[in-house]
Each structure stands twice: as structure tokens, then as C-alpha cells.
Short mmCIF file of C-alpha atoms in Angstrom, two decimals:
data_model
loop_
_atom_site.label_atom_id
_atom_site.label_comp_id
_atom_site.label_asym_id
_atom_site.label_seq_id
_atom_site.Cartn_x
_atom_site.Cartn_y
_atom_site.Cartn_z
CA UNK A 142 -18.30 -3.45 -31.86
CA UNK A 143 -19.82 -0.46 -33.54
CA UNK A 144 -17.06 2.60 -34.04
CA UNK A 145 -19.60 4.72 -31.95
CA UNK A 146 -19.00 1.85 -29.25
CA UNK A 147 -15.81 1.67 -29.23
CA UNK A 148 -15.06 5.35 -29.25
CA UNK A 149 -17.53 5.63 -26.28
CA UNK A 150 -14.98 2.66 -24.47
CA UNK A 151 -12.20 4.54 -24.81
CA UNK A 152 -13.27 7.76 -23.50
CA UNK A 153 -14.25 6.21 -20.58
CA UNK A 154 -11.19 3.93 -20.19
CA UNK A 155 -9.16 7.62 -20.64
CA UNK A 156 -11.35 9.35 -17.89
CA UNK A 157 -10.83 6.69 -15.47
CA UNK A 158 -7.10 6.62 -15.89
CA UNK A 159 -6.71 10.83 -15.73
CA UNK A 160 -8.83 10.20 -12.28
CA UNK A 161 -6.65 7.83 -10.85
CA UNK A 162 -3.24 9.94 -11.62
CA UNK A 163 -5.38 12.58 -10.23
CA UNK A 164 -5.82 10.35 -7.07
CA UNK A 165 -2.43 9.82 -6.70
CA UNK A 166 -1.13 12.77 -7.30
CA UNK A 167 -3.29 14.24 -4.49
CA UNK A 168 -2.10 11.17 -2.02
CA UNK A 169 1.62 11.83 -3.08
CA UNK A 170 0.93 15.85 -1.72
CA UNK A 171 -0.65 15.00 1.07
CA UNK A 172 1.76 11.91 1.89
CA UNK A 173 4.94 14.71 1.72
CA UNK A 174 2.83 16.96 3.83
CA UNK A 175 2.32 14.24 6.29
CA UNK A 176 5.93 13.57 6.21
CA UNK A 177 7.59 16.50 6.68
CA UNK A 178 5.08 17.64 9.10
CA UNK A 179 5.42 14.69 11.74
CA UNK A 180 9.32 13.26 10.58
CA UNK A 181 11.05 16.00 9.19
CA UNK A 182 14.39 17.52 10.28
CA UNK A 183 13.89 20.90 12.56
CA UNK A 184 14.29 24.18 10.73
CA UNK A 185 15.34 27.43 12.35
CA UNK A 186 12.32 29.15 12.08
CA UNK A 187 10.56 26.21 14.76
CA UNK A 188 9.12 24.44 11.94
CA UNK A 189 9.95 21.08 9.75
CA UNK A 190 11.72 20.72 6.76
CA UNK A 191 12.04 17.47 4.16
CA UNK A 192 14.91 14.87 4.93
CA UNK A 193 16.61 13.84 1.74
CA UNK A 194 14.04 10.86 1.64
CA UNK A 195 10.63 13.30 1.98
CA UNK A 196 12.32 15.60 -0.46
CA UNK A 197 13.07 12.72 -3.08
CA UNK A 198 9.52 11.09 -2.65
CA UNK A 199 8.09 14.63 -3.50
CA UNK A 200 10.35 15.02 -6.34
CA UNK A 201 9.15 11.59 -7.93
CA UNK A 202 5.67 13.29 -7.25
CA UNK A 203 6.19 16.34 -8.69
CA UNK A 204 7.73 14.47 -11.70
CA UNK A 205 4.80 12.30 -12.44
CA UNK A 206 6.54 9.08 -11.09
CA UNK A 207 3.59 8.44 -8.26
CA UNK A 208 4.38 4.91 -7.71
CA UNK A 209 7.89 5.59 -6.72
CA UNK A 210 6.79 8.98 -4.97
CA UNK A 211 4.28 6.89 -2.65
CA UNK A 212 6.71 3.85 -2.43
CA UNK A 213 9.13 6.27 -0.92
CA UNK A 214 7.24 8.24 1.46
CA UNK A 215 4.86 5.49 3.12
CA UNK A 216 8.35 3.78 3.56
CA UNK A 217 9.45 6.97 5.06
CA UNK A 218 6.28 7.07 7.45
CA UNK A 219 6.13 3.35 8.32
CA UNK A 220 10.05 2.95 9.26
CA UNK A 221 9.08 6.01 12.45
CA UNK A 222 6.36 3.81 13.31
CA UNK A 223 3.67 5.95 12.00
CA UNK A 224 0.87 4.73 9.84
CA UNK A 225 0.19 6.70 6.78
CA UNK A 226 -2.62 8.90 6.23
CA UNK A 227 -5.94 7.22 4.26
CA UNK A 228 -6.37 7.56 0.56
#
């Protein structure tokens, strides 16, 4: 391969990997939304707030650990016998 080749490779290889963190950092957010929304514990103010599991899921999120963040939370979902929301 030419180095003009090459370089062109990698930038694209790079833009498709920032897109899919970008992906899954979106599903993570809207997988802890989903979460807290429909499993959460009640709060005082008639709401929902995070169990420890939603609120460790979110902080894998938050943290840049996706995988784990989305491991933990469609766990979380599936074990109420909800299905989680599409990607």
C-alpha cells in the first residue's frame, strides 16, 4: 500500500470506532433512563430513582466501560421481565 492509502485506512478505521462508542454511549443513557424509569425504587417526590444495579450500570457508562454498563442494565431490564429498548 501507498502511505496516502494507508493513512486514508486508518482514518476511516478511527471514524468508525469513535461512531460506535458514540452508539453505545447513547444506548447506555437511554438503557439507565429506561431503567430507572420503569424498575426503579420510588422516591418521595412520586417519581423513580436508580437501584444500586441502575446506578452502577450508569456509572460504568459514565466511565467509558459501555460493555459492562449495557451488560448490567439489560440484565437489570430482562430479570423484571421487560425487554430492553432497540438500539
Amino acid at each position: 500500500m501507498t502511505r496516502p492509502t494507508l493513512l486514508t485506512v486508518l482514518f476511516v478505521c478511527l471514524a468508525c470506532s469513535v461512531a460506535a462508542q458514540t452508539d453505545d454511549a447513547a444506548y447506555c443513557r437511554k438503557l439507565s433512563e429506561y431503567a430507572t424509569r420503569y424498575m426503579g425504587d420510588a422516591a418521595f417526590n412520586g417519581g423513580t430513582r436508580p437501584d444500586f444495579d441502575i446506578m452502577e450500570g450508569t456509572a460504568k457508562c459514565n466511565k467509558g466501560d459501555t460493555a459492562g454498563g449495557i451488560a448490567i442494565l439489560e440484565k437489570k431490564i430482562r430479570s423484571k421481565g421487560f425487554t430492553p429498548p432497540p438500539r
